[in-house]
């Protein structure tokens, strides 16, 4: 949040995502009520909240899949959401999105999936695209023969990794992850966390991650945004642990929260 | 096509002189296509040692890093001695990651197939798969037949009347409007075309023979079976398929419920009951359509139509058509249920198998119809 910068006495940081006064809803139900959020360059932001608190809706609104009722959504300083055609595309090539189940195109092999954005936006030779696909597949820690497989031949964890490889195809600066570790066993989830941390560091990514996974939060996020009462509260985990709002208190100080945070230290 | 490429003013450069490869600028995906082509035709010049210095790179992403790494590998292959690529400190971990990944991959080289071999491989795979599919379906036919037999032997035990009645309603009664309308239209078309041709011989009256025999023996049953295959066969596959996706079928199995008993038999028996009835109804509707056309086009009144029809067909003609209906019904329901059970746990699979189910059941219905025709002609019916 804006005040946080002053509090920590830090220099003005580069804002990648700027959300101001966002209102969304379906029918009569309001999901976000004048919500504000800033995401800074190079940070990993974890977004948490109870079921139905609108985490995924927020993500979908930022990437333009959901029309906001009111408010400003800016990504890289440009209006998203209302942007259309070429302006939206200019934004889309600068971010990558990993959907919950990977959302791979089921009729194409993993390599072809990764090459979809390359084919659309660059004039690379097929040879280079093949190399890039192999490189991305290795980057997300999948075995080389995954390239020729169809999504239906992959396990859930592999699908997520392949989805991540596709999200990284255009070397985006910003990465959106929708529950990247849900449905993975703890070991795979840990590996996935490590992978994201490693990629974030080596590629200098900004990561916006919706998650339920306390271990992920503790392991890789710089800041956490909690969706509560249709608004958002952000801070580091340490700061949020001191928060007295019942839900936040319970979230971070309940048995699971305790274990995860203790493990991270 | 939209492009993110920076074609106007190239921003990344490299030089190779006196054994030093220098790179600078923005080595990113926006420059990659051009760099790729230039690097492929790179002439390293004389000398057996090359230093790679990319210290002047302002921005490097994984695509750019890959190009540097690939160039290093390619130069190494020419037998020269190449040191590690020098990159700015902030990109060192990216280079190290890619280098590690690439080495790992090299140690497990991917067996590559030539396009022709790959095509051949796919044809072979599809052929074997088709054979297996036929074999499995035959197995399934056996299982369902056996269970149907058992059920008929001891009907009280495990026949689900309520489920069966629901199926009769879904596949029979709900299909009345569409089957009726289509059969009526077919009757009109058939009568019109027949009348048009027979008029030339002054034998308009035989339009009724054509209509009666054609509809009762063949068209009525065939059209109904094809409509039902498209309507109910697909519904069976989609329903059972989404139950599988939802793991409902797994849940039933763990409760010890026999899925053939609970899901397949009500559908098979329901359809075997309703399809002959539907066929009879379709026959009547087609004859009504034909009679109407005869009246308006040829001026044949209803009493004349009925008298001529009476001469042209008898109960045997009707039975020849109706006897096929239960067989068609059995095949349609069987294929629909079988494909439903083949659905894998993803959304695309439901659609794929529903399509396959309709194609297969229509195919089998027509093949069976041809087989019946051959059989009847041998038997002289």
Coordinates of C-alpha atoms in Angstrom, one line a residue:
Chain A
X1 CA 0.0 0.0 0.0
X2 CA 1.0 3.6 -0.4
X3 CA 1.6 4.2 3.2
X4 CA 3.9 1.3 3.5
X5 CA 6.5 2.9 1.4
X6 CA 6.7 5.8 3.8
X7 CA 6.7 3.7 6.8
X8 CA 9.6 1.6 5.8
X9 CA 11.4 4.7 4.6
X10 CA 12.2 3.1 1.3
X11 CA 12.8 4.9 -1.9
X12 CA 9.9 5.0 -4.4
X13 CA 9.6 1.6 -5.9
X14 CA 8.7 0.8 -9.5
X15 CA 5.0 -0.1 -9.5
X16 CA 4.1 -2.9 -12.0
X17 CA 0.5 -3.4 -11.1
X18 CA -1.6 -0.6 -9.8
X19 CA -5.2 -1.2 -8.7
X20 CA -7.2 1.7 -7.4
X21 CA -10.8 1.8 -6.3
X22 CA -11.6 -1.5 -7.9
X23 CA -15.2 -2.7 -7.7
X24 CA -16.3 -6.0 -9.2
X25 CA -19.3 -8.2 -8.7
X26 CA -21.7 -10.6 -10.2
X27 CA -25.3 -9.6 -10.2
X28 CA -26.1 -8.1 -6.9
X29 CA -23.2 -9.6 -5.2
X30 CA -20.2 -7.3 -4.7
X31 CA -16.9 -9.1 -4.6
X32 CA -14.4 -6.2 -4.4
X33 CA -15.4 -2.9 -2.9
X34 CA -13.1 -0.1 -3.7
X35 CA -10.0 -2.2 -3.4
X36 CA -6.5 -0.8 -3.7
X37 CA -3.3 -2.7 -4.4
X38 CA 0.2 -2.0 -5.7
X39 CA 2.7 -4.6 -6.8
X40 CA 6.3 -3.6 -7.2
X41 CA 8.9 -4.7 -9.7
X42 CA 10.8 -7.7 -8.7
X43 CA 8.7 -8.8 -5.8
X44 CA 6.7 -12.0 -5.2
X45 CA 3.3 -11.1 -3.9
X46 CA 1.1 -13.8 -2.4
X47 CA -2.6 -13.3 -2.5
X48 CA -4.6 -15.1 0.1
X49 CA -8.2 -15.1 1.4
X50 CA -11.0 -17.4 2.3
X51 CA -13.0 -19.4 -0.3
X52 CA -15.1 -17.0 -2.3
X53 CA -13.2 -13.9 -1.2
X54 CA -12.4 -13.1 -4.8
X55 CA -8.8 -14.1 -5.2
X56 CA -9.2 -15.5 -8.6
X57 CA -11.6 -12.8 -9.6
X58 CA -9.0 -10.2 -8.8
X59 CA -6.4 -12.1 -10.9
X60 CA -8.8 -12.4 -13.8
X61 CA -9.7 -8.7 -13.5
X62 CA -6.1 -7.7 -13.6
X63 CA -5.3 -9.8 -16.7
X64 CA -8.5 -8.5 -18.4
X65 CA -10.7 -11.6 -18.4
X66 CA -13.1 -9.9 -16.1
X67 CA -14.6 -6.5 -16.6
X68 CA -14.3 -4.3 -13.5
X69 CA -17.4 -2.2 -12.6
X70 CA -15.4 0.7 -11.4
X71 CA -11.9 1.7 -10.7
X72 CA -8.5 1.7 -12.3
X73 CA -6.4 -1.3 -13.2
X74 CA -3.0 -0.4 -14.5
X75 CA -0.3 -2.9 -15.5
X76 CA 3.1 -1.4 -16.5
X77 CA 1.5 2.0 -16.2
X78 CA -1.1 1.2 -18.9
X79 CA -4.8 0.8 -18.4
X80 CA -5.7 -2.9 -18.6
X81 CA -9.1 -4.4 -18.6
X82 CA -10.6 -1.7 -20.8
X83 CA -7.7 -1.9 -23.2
X84 CA -8.4 -3.7 -26.3
X85 CA -6.9 -4.9 -29.5
X86 CA -3.3 -4.0 -30.0
X87 CA -3.0 -2.1 -26.7
X88 CA -4.1 -5.2 -24.8
X89 CA -1.8 -7.4 -26.8
X90 CA 1.2 -5.1 -26.0
X91 CA 0.4 -5.9 -22.4
X92 CA -0.3 -9.5 -22.8
X93 CA 3.2 -10.3 -24.3
X94 CA 4.8 -8.8 -21.2
X95 CA 3.1 -11.1 -18.8
X96 CA 2.6 -14.9 -18.5
X97 CA -0.3 -16.6 -16.8
X98 CA -0.3 -20.0 -15.2
X99 CA -3.8 -21.3 -14.7
X100 CA -4.8 -23.7 -12.0
X101 CA -4.8 -26.9 -14.1
X102 CA -2.2 -25.6 -16.5
X103 CA -4.8 -24.9 -19.2
X104 CA -2.6 -26.5 -21.8
X105 CA -4.1 -26.8 -25.3
X106 CA -5.1 -30.5 -25.2
X107 CA -4.7 -31.2 -28.9
X108 CA -1.1 -30.0 -29.0
X109 CA 2.1 -31.5 -27.6
X110 CA 3.8 -29.7 -24.8
X111 CA 6.4 -28.3 -27.3
X112 CA 3.7 -27.0 -29.6
X113 CA 2.0 -25.5 -26.6
X114 CA 5.1 -23.5 -25.7
X115 CA 5.6 -22.5 -29.3
X116 CA 2.1 -21.0 -29.7
X117 CA 3.1 -17.6 -28.4
X118 CA 6.4 -17.7 -30.2
X119 CA 4.8 -18.5 -33.5
X120 CA 2.2 -15.7 -33.0
X121 CA 4.5 -12.9 -31.9
X122 CA 8.0 -13.6 -33.4
X123 CA 9.4 -14.7 -36.7
X124 CA 11.7 -17.4 -35.2
X125 CA 12.8 -20.3 -37.3
X126 CA 11.2 -23.6 -36.4
X127 CA 14.7 -24.8 -35.4
X128 CA 15.1 -22.0 -32.8
X129 CA 11.5 -22.5 -31.6
X130 CA 12.3 -26.2 -31.0
X131 CA 15.4 -25.2 -29.1
X132 CA 13.6 -22.7 -27.0
X133 CA 10.8 -25.2 -26.2
X134 CA 13.4 -27.7 -25.1
X135 CA 15.2 -25.0 -23.0
X136 CA 12.0 -23.9 -21.3
X137 CA 11.0 -27.5 -20.6
X138 CA 14.4 -28.0 -18.9
X139 CA 14.0 -24.7 -17.1
X140 CA 10.9 -25.8 -15.4
X141 CA 12.5 -29.1 -14.5
X142 CA 10.7 -31.5 -16.8
X143 CA 12.4 -34.4 -18.6
X144 CA 13.3 -33.8 -22.3
X145 CA 10.8 -36.4 -23.7
X146 CA 7.9 -34.3 -22.3
X147 CA 8.2 -32.1 -25.4
X148 CA 6.5 -34.7 -27.6
X149 CA 3.8 -35.6 -25.1
X150 CA 0.2 -34.6 -25.1
X151 CA -1.2 -32.9 -22.0
X152 CA -3.4 -35.9 -21.4
X153 CA -0.2 -38.0 -20.9
X154 CA 1.1 -35.8 -18.1
X155 CA 0.4 -35.9 -14.4
X156 CA -1.1 -32.9 -12.6
X157 CA 2.3 -31.6 -11.4
X158 CA 3.8 -32.0 -14.8
X159 CA 0.9 -30.2 -16.4
X160 CA 1.5 -27.3 -14.1
X161 CA 5.2 -27.2 -14.9
X162 CA 4.4 -27.4 -18.6
X163 CA 1.9 -24.6 -18.1
X164 CA 4.6 -22.6 -16.5
X165 CA 6.9 -23.3 -19.4
X166 CA 4.3 -21.9 -21.7
X167 CA 3.7 -18.9 -19.5
X168 CA 7.5 -18.2 -19.7
X169 CA 7.7 -18.6 -23.5
X170 CA 7.9 -14.9 -24.3
X171 CA 10.2 -14.2 -21.4
X172 CA 7.6 -12.1 -19.6
X173 CA 8.5 -9.6 -16.9
X174 CA 5.4 -10.4 -14.9
X175 CA 4.1 -13.8 -14.0
X176 CA 0.6 -14.5 -12.7
X177 CA 0.1 -17.8 -10.9
X178 CA -3.3 -19.2 -9.9
X179 CA -2.9 -21.6 -7.0
X180 CA 0.4 -23.1 -8.4
X181 CA 0.8 -25.7 -5.7
X182 CA -2.9 -26.8 -5.2
X183 CA -3.3 -30.5 -5.9
X184 CA 0.4 -31.2 -5.6
X185 CA 1.9 -33.4 -2.9
X186 CA 4.0 -31.6 -0.3
X187 CA 7.3 -32.7 -2.0
X188 CA 6.2 -31.6 -5.5
X189 CA 4.8 -28.4 -4.0
X190 CA 8.1 -27.7 -2.3
X191 CA 9.9 -28.3 -5.5
X192 CA 7.5 -26.0 -7.4
X193 CA 8.1 -23.3 -4.8
X194 CA 11.8 -23.6 -5.2
X195 CA 11.4 -23.5 -9.0
X196 CA 9.4 -20.3 -8.9
X197 CA 11.9 -18.7 -6.4
X198 CA 14.8 -19.8 -8.7
X199 CA 13.1 -18.5 -11.9
X200 CA 12.0 -15.3 -10.2
X201 CA 15.6 -14.6 -9.2
X202 CA 17.3 -15.6 -12.4
X203 CA 14.8 -14.0 -14.7
X204 CA 14.1 -11.0 -12.5
X205 CA 10.3 -11.7 -12.6
X206 CA 7.6 -10.0 -10.7
X207 CA 5.2 -12.6 -9.5
X208 CA 1.6 -12.3 -8.5
X209 CA 0.6 -15.5 -6.9
X210 CA -2.9 -16.6 -5.7
X211 CA -2.5 -19.4 -3.3
X212 CA -3.9 -21.3 -0.3
X213 CA -0.6 -22.8 0.5
X214 CA 0.9 -21.4 3.7
X215 CA 4.2 -23.1 3.0
X216 CA 4.5 -21.4 -0.3
X217 CA 3.7 -18.1 1.3
X218 CA 6.3 -18.5 3.9
X219 CA 8.9 -19.9 1.5
X220 CA 8.8 -17.5 -1.4
X221 CA 6.7 -14.4 -1.0
X222 CA 8.1 -11.0 -0.2
X223 CA 4.7 -9.6 0.7
X224 CA 1.3 -11.0 1.3
X225 CA -2.0 -9.5 0.3
X226 CA -5.0 -10.7 2.3
X227 CA -8.5 -10.3 0.7
X228 CA -10.9 -9.6 3.5
X229 CA -14.2 -7.8 3.7
X230 CA -14.0 -7.0 0.0
X231 CA -10.8 -5.0 0.6
X232 CA -7.2 -5.9 0.7
X233 CA -4.6 -5.8 3.4
X234 CA -0.9 -6.1 2.5
X235 CA 2.2 -6.5 4.4
X236 CA 5.0 -8.9 5.1
X237 CA 4.1 -12.0 6.9
X238 CA 5.6 -10.6 10.1
X239 CA 3.5 -7.5 9.9
X240 CA 0.3 -9.5 9.1
X241 CA 0.9 -11.8 12.1
X242 CA 0.5 -8.8 14.3
X243 CA -2.8 -7.9 12.7
X244 CA -5.8 -8.3 15.0
X245 CA -8.4 -8.9 12.4
X246 CA -9.9 -12.3 13.4
X247 CA -9.6 -14.0 10.0
X248 CA -6.0 -12.8 9.5
X249 CA -5.0 -13.7 13.0
X250 CA -6.5 -17.1 12.7
X251 CA -4.9 -17.6 9.3
X252 CA -1.4 -16.9 10.4
X253 CA -1.6 -18.1 14.0
X254 CA -3.8 -21.2 13.5
X255 CA -2.1 -24.6 13.7
X256 CA -1.3 -24.8 10.0
X257 CA -0.1 -21.2 9.9
X258 CA 2.1 -21.8 12.9
X259 CA 3.6 -24.9 11.5
X260 CA 4.3 -23.4 8.1
X261 CA 5.9 -20.2 9.5
X262 CA 8.0 -22.1 12.0
X263 CA 9.2 -24.4 9.2
X264 CA 10.2 -21.4 7.1
X265 CA 12.6 -20.1 9.7
Chain B
X1 CA 0.3 -11.2 -37.4
X2 CA 1.2 -9.1 -34.4
X3 CA 4.8 -9.1 -33.6
X4 CA 6.8 -8.1 -30.6
X5 CA 9.9 -8.0 -32.6
X6 CA 12.1 -5.0 -32.8
X7 CA 12.8 -4.9 -36.5
X8 CA 13.2 -1.1 -37.0
X9 CA 16.4 -0.5 -35.2
X10 CA 18.4 -3.5 -34.0
X11 CA 19.4 -3.2 -30.4
X12 CA 21.6 -6.1 -29.9
X13 CA 25.0 -6.7 -31.5
X14 CA 27.9 -9.0 -31.5
X15 CA 31.3 -9.1 -33.0
X16 CA 34.0 -11.7 -33.4
X17 CA 37.6 -10.5 -33.8
X18 CA 41.0 -11.9 -32.9
X19 CA 39.5 -14.7 -30.9
X20 CA 37.2 -12.5 -28.9
X21 CA 33.4 -12.8 -29.2
X22 CA 31.9 -9.6 -27.9
X23 CA 28.1 -9.1 -27.4
X24 CA 26.2 -6.2 -26.1
X25 CA 22.8 -4.4 -26.2
X26 CA 19.5 -6.0 -25.4
X27 CA 19.7 -9.7 -25.9
X28 CA 16.0 -10.4 -25.5
X29 CA 13.3 -12.3 -27.3
X30 CA 12.5 -9.3 -29.4
X31 CA 15.9 -9.5 -31.1
X32 CA 16.1 -13.3 -31.1
X33 CA 15.0 -14.2 -34.6
X34 CA 17.6 -11.9 -36.2
X35 CA 20.4 -12.9 -33.8
X36 CA 19.6 -16.6 -34.4
X37 CA 20.1 -16.3 -38.1
X38 CA 23.3 -14.3 -37.8
X39 CA 24.7 -16.6 -35.1
X40 CA 24.0 -19.7 -37.2
X41 CA 26.2 -18.4 -40.0
X42 CA 28.9 -17.2 -37.6
X43 CA 32.4 -17.4 -38.9
X44 CA 34.7 -17.8 -36.0
X45 CA 37.8 -17.1 -38.1
X46 CA 41.2 -18.6 -37.4
X47 CA 42.6 -19.3 -34.0
X48 CA 41.9 -22.1 -31.6
X49 CA 40.8 -20.3 -28.5
X50 CA 37.9 -17.9 -28.2
X51 CA 36.9 -15.8 -25.3
X52 CA 33.2 -15.0 -25.0
X53 CA 32.6 -11.6 -23.5
X54 CA 29.0 -10.6 -23.1
X55 CA 29.8 -8.1 -20.4
X56 CA 28.3 -5.2 -22.4
X57 CA 24.8 -6.8 -22.4
X58 CA 22.3 -4.4 -21.0
X59 CA 19.4 -6.8 -20.8
X60 CA 19.4 -10.5 -21.0
X61 CA 16.4 -12.9 -20.9
X62 CA 16.3 -16.7 -21.2
X63 CA 16.0 -16.6 -25.0
X64 CA 19.0 -14.4 -25.3
X65 CA 20.9 -16.4 -22.8
X66 CA 20.1 -19.6 -24.7
X67 CA 21.5 -18.0 -27.9
X68 CA 24.8 -17.2 -26.1
X69 CA 25.0 -20.6 -24.7
X70 CA 24.2 -22.3 -28.0
X71 CA 26.9 -20.3 -29.7
X72 CA 29.4 -21.3 -27.1
X73 CA 28.4 -25.0 -27.6
X74 CA 28.7 -24.7 -31.3
X75 CA 32.1 -23.1 -31.2
X76 CA 33.2 -25.8 -28.8
X77 CA 32.2 -28.4 -31.3
X78 CA 34.5 -27.0 -33.9
X79 CA 37.4 -28.0 -31.6
X80 CA 38.2 -24.6 -30.2
X81 CA 38.8 -23.9 -26.6
X82 CA 36.1 -21.7 -25.2
X83 CA 35.9 -20.3 -21.8
X84 CA 32.7 -19.7 -19.9
X85 CA 30.5 -16.8 -21.3
X86 CA 31.2 -13.6 -19.4
X87 CA 27.9 -11.9 -18.5
X88 CA 27.1 -9.1 -16.1
X89 CA 26.8 -10.3 -12.5
X90 CA 23.0 -10.0 -12.3
X91 CA 22.6 -12.5 -15.1
X92 CA 25.2 -15.0 -13.9
X93 CA 22.6 -17.3 -12.2
X94 CA 20.4 -17.4 -15.3
X95 CA 23.4 -18.5 -17.4
X96 CA 24.4 -21.0 -14.8
X97 CA 20.9 -22.4 -14.7
X98 CA 20.6 -22.8 -18.5
X99 CA 24.1 -24.3 -18.6
X100 CA 23.2 -26.9 -16.0
X101 CA 19.8 -27.7 -17.7
X102 CA 21.4 -28.1 -21.1
X103 CA 24.2 -30.4 -19.8
X104 CA 21.5 -32.5 -18.1
X105 CA 19.6 -32.8 -21.4
X106 CA 22.7 -33.6 -23.4
X107 CA 23.3 -36.6 -21.2
X108 CA 19.8 -37.9 -22.1
X109 CA 19.6 -37.2 -25.7
X110 CA 16.1 -37.3 -27.1
X111 CA 15.5 -39.9 -29.7
X112 CA 14.5 -37.9 -32.8
X113 CA 12.2 -39.3 -35.4
X114 CA 12.2 -38.1 -39.0
X115 CA 8.9 -36.7 -40.1
X116 CA 8.2 -39.6 -42.4
X117 CA 9.0 -42.1 -39.7
X118 CA 6.8 -40.1 -37.3
X119 CA 3.9 -40.2 -39.8
X120 CA 4.4 -44.0 -40.2
X121 CA 4.5 -44.3 -36.5
X122 CA 1.2 -42.5 -36.1
X123 CA -0.5 -44.6 -38.8
X124 CA 0.7 -47.7 -37.1
X125 CA -0.4 -46.5 -33.7
X126 CA -3.9 -45.6 -35.0
X127 CA -4.3 -49.0 -36.7
X128 CA -3.3 -50.9 -33.6
X129 CA -5.6 -48.7 -31.6
X130 CA -8.5 -49.3 -34.0
X131 CA -8.0 -53.1 -33.7
X132 CA -7.8 -52.9 -29.9
X133 CA -10.9 -50.8 -29.8
X134 CA -12.8 -53.4 -31.8
X135 CA -11.5 -56.1 -29.6
X136 CA -12.5 -54.3 -26.4
X137 CA -15.9 -53.5 -27.8
X138 CA -16.5 -57.1 -28.5
X139 CA -15.5 -58.0 -25.0
X140 CA -17.9 -55.4 -23.7
X141 CA -20.7 -56.8 -25.9
X142 CA -20.1 -60.2 -24.4
X143 CA -20.2 -58.8 -20.8
X144 CA -23.4 -56.9 -21.4
X145 CA -25.0 -59.8 -23.1
X146 CA -24.1 -62.1 -20.3
X147 CA -25.4 -59.7 -17.7
X148 CA -28.6 -59.2 -19.6
X149 CA -29.1 -62.9 -19.7
X150 CA -28.5 -63.2 -16.0
X151 CA -30.9 -60.4 -15.3
X152 CA -33.6 -62.0 -17.5
X153 CA -33.0 -65.3 -15.7
X154 CA -33.6 -63.7 -12.3
X155 CA -35.4 -60.4 -13.0
X156 CA -36.5 -59.5 -9.6
X157 CA -33.1 -59.4 -8.2
X158 CA -31.4 -56.6 -10.0
X159 CA -33.6 -55.0 -12.6
X160 CA -34.2 -51.4 -12.0
X161 CA -37.6 -50.6 -13.3
X162 CA -37.6 -46.9 -12.3
X163 CA -34.3 -46.2 -14.1
X164 CA -35.6 -48.1 -17.1
X165 CA -38.8 -46.1 -17.2
X166 CA -36.8 -42.9 -17.1
X167 CA -34.8 -44.1 -20.0
X168 CA -37.9 -45.0 -22.0
X169 CA -39.2 -41.5 -21.4
X170 CA -35.9 -39.8 -22.2
X171 CA -35.1 -41.8 -25.3
X172 CA -38.7 -42.5 -26.5
X173 CA -41.3 -40.1 -25.5
X174 CA -39.1 -37.0 -25.6
X175 CA -37.9 -38.0 -29.1
X176 CA -41.5 -38.1 -30.5
X177 CA -41.6 -34.5 -31.9
X178 CA -38.3 -34.6 -33.7
X179 CA -38.7 -38.2 -35.0
X180 CA -42.3 -37.4 -36.0
X181 CA -41.4 -34.3 -37.9
X182 CA -38.4 -35.7 -39.7
X183 CA -40.3 -38.9 -40.7
X184 CA -43.2 -36.8 -42.0
X185 CA -40.8 -34.7 -44.1
X186 CA -39.1 -37.9 -45.4
X187 CA -42.5 -39.2 -46.4
X188 CA -43.2 -36.1 -48.3
X189 CA -39.8 -36.1 -50.1
X190 CA -40.1 -39.8 -51.0
X191 CA -43.6 -39.5 -52.3
X192 CA -42.7 -36.4 -54.3
X193 CA -39.6 -37.9 -55.9
X194 CA -41.4 -41.2 -56.6
X195 CA -44.4 -39.5 -58.1
X196 CA -42.2 -37.3 -60.3
X197 CA -40.5 -40.4 -61.9
X198 CA -43.4 -42.7 -62.0
X199 CA -45.6 -40.1 -63.7
X200 CA -43.5 -40.5 -66.8
X201 CA -44.8 -44.1 -67.1
X202 CA -48.3 -43.1 -66.1
X203 CA -47.8 -45.2 -63.1
X204 CA -48.4 -42.6 -60.5
X205 CA -50.5 -45.0 -58.3
X206 CA -47.3 -47.1 -57.7
X207 CA -45.9 -44.1 -55.8
X208 CA -47.9 -45.6 -52.9
X209 CA -46.2 -49.0 -53.3
X210 CA -42.8 -47.3 -53.4
X211 CA -43.7 -45.3 -50.3
X212 CA -45.2 -48.2 -48.4
X213 CA -42.4 -50.7 -49.0
X214 CA -39.6 -48.1 -48.8
X215 CA -40.8 -46.6 -45.5
X216 CA -41.9 -49.8 -43.7
X217 CA -38.9 -52.0 -44.7
X218 CA -36.0 -49.5 -44.7
X219 CA -36.4 -45.8 -44.4
X220 CA -38.5 -45.6 -41.2
X221 CA -36.3 -47.8 -39.2
X222 CA -33.0 -46.4 -40.5
X223 CA -34.0 -42.7 -40.0
X224 CA -35.3 -43.4 -36.5
X225 CA -32.1 -45.3 -35.5
X226 CA -29.9 -42.6 -36.9
X227 CA -31.8 -39.8 -35.1
X228 CA -31.8 -41.8 -31.9
X229 CA -28.0 -42.5 -32.2
X230 CA -27.4 -38.8 -32.6
X231 CA -29.8 -37.9 -29.8
X232 CA -29.6 -40.7 -27.2
X233 CA -26.4 -42.4 -28.0
X234 CA -24.5 -39.2 -27.5
X235 CA -26.4 -38.4 -24.4
X236 CA -25.4 -41.8 -22.9
X237 CA -21.8 -41.1 -23.6
X238 CA -21.8 -37.6 -22.4
X239 CA -23.7 -38.5 -19.2
X240 CA -21.6 -41.5 -18.3
X241 CA -18.5 -39.6 -19.3
X242 CA -19.2 -36.7 -17.0
X243 CA -20.0 -39.2 -14.3
X244 CA -16.6 -40.6 -14.8
X245 CA -14.9 -37.2 -14.8
X246 CA -16.7 -36.5 -11.5
X247 CA -15.5 -39.9 -10.2
X248 CA -19.2 -40.9 -9.6
X249 CA -18.5 -44.2 -11.3
X250 CA -15.5 -44.8 -9.1
X251 CA -17.7 -44.1 -6.0
X252 CA -20.3 -46.5 -7.2
X253 CA -17.8 -49.2 -7.7
X254 CA -16.4 -48.8 -4.2
X255 CA -19.9 -49.2 -2.8
X256 CA -20.1 -52.5 -4.6
X257 CA -22.7 -51.4 -7.1
X258 CA -22.4 -53.2 -10.4
X259 CA -22.1 -50.4 -13.0
X260 CA -23.4 -52.6 -15.8
X261 CA -26.5 -53.3 -13.7
X262 CA -27.2 -49.8 -12.6
X263 CA -26.1 -47.7 -15.5
X264 CA -25.9 -49.8 -18.6
X265 CA -28.8 -52.2 -18.5
X266 CA -31.5 -49.6 -17.8
X267 CA -30.3 -47.7 -20.8
X268 CA -29.9 -50.7 -23.1
X269 CA -33.3 -52.2 -22.1
X270 CA -35.0 -48.8 -22.1
X271 CA -33.8 -48.1 -25.6
X272 CA -34.6 -51.6 -26.8
X273 CA -38.2 -51.0 -25.7
X274 CA -38.5 -47.5 -27.0
X275 CA -36.8 -47.7 -30.4
X276 CA -39.3 -50.2 -32.0
X277 CA -42.1 -48.1 -30.7
X278 CA -40.5 -45.0 -32.1
X279 CA -39.9 -46.8 -35.4
X280 CA -43.6 -47.7 -35.7
X281 CA -44.6 -44.2 -35.0
X282 CA -42.1 -42.9 -37.5
X283 CA -43.5 -45.3 -40.1
X284 CA -47.0 -43.9 -39.5
X285 CA -45.8 -40.3 -39.7
X286 CA -43.9 -41.0 -42.9
X287 CA -47.0 -42.6 -44.5
X288 CA -49.1 -39.6 -43.4
X289 CA -46.6 -37.3 -45.1
X290 CA -46.6 -39.4 -48.2
X291 CA -50.4 -39.6 -48.3
X292 CA -50.6 -35.8 -48.0
X293 CA -48.1 -35.4 -50.9
X294 CA -50.1 -37.9 -53.0
X295 CA -53.3 -36.0 -52.4
X296 CA -51.9 -32.6 -53.3
X297 CA -49.5 -33.6 -56.1
X298 CA -51.3 -36.5 -57.7
X299 CA -54.9 -36.0 -56.5
X300 CA -55.0 -39.4 -54.9
X301 CA -57.6 -39.3 -52.2
X302 CA -57.2 -41.0 -48.8
X303 CA -59.5 -44.0 -49.5
X304 CA -57.7 -44.7 -52.7
X305 CA -54.3 -44.3 -51.0
X306 CA -55.3 -46.8 -48.2
X307 CA -56.7 -49.3 -50.7
X308 CA -53.5 -49.2 -52.8
X309 CA -51.4 -49.4 -49.6
X310 CA -53.3 -52.4 -48.5
X311 CA -52.4 -54.2 -51.7
X312 CA -48.8 -53.1 -51.6
X313 CA -47.8 -54.1 -48.1
X314 CA -48.8 -56.5 -45.5
X315 CA -47.9 -57.2 -41.8
X316 CA -44.8 -59.0 -43.0
X317 CA -43.4 -55.8 -44.6
X318 CA -43.9 -53.9 -41.4
X319 CA -42.3 -56.7 -39.3
X320 CA -39.2 -56.8 -41.5
X321 CA -38.7 -53.2 -40.6
X322 CA -39.6 -53.5 -37.0
X323 CA -37.5 -56.6 -36.3
X324 CA -34.3 -54.6 -36.9
X325 CA -35.2 -51.9 -34.4
X326 CA -34.3 -53.8 -31.2
X327 CA -30.9 -54.8 -32.7
X328 CA -30.2 -51.2 -33.7
X329 CA -31.2 -50.1 -30.2
X330 CA -29.0 -52.6 -28.6
X331 CA -26.0 -51.5 -30.6
X332 CA -26.6 -47.8 -30.1
X333 CA -27.0 -48.1 -26.4
X334 CA -24.0 -50.4 -26.1
X335 CA -21.7 -48.1 -28.0
X336 CA -23.0 -45.1 -26.1
X337 CA -22.4 -46.6 -22.8
X338 CA -19.1 -48.2 -23.7
X339 CA -17.6 -44.9 -24.9
X340 CA -19.0 -43.2 -21.8
X341 CA -16.9 -45.6 -19.7
X342 CA -13.8 -44.9 -21.8
X343 CA -13.8 -41.2 -20.9
X344 CA -10.7 -40.1 -19.2
X345 CA -10.7 -37.5 -16.5
X346 CA -10.5 -34.4 -18.6
X347 CA -13.0 -32.2 -20.4
X348 CA -11.7 -32.8 -23.9
X349 CA -12.2 -36.5 -23.5
X350 CA -16.0 -36.2 -23.0
X351 CA -16.4 -34.3 -26.3
X352 CA -14.0 -36.6 -28.2
X353 CA -15.7 -39.8 -27.1
X354 CA -19.2 -38.4 -27.6
X355 CA -18.3 -37.7 -31.2
X356 CA -16.8 -41.1 -31.6
X357 CA -19.8 -42.7 -30.0
X358 CA -22.2 -41.1 -32.5
X359 CA -20.0 -41.9 -35.5
X360 CA -19.5 -45.5 -34.4
X361 CA -23.2 -46.1 -33.7
X362 CA -24.4 -44.6 -37.0
X363 CA -21.8 -46.6 -38.8
X364 CA -22.8 -49.8 -37.1
X365 CA -26.5 -49.1 -37.7
X366 CA -25.9 -48.8 -41.4
X367 CA -23.6 -51.8 -41.6
X368 CA -26.2 -53.9 -39.7
X369 CA -29.0 -52.6 -42.0
X370 CA -27.0 -53.8 -45.0
X371 CA -26.4 -57.1 -43.3
X372 CA -30.1 -57.5 -42.6
X373 CA -30.8 -56.7 -46.3
X374 CA -28.4 -59.5 -47.4
X375 CA -29.9 -61.9 -44.9
X376 CA -33.5 -61.2 -45.9
X377 CA -32.7 -61.6 -49.6
X378 CA -31.0 -64.9 -48.8
X379 CA -34.0 -66.0 -46.8
X380 CA -36.3 -64.7 -49.5
X381 CA -38.3 -62.5 -47.1

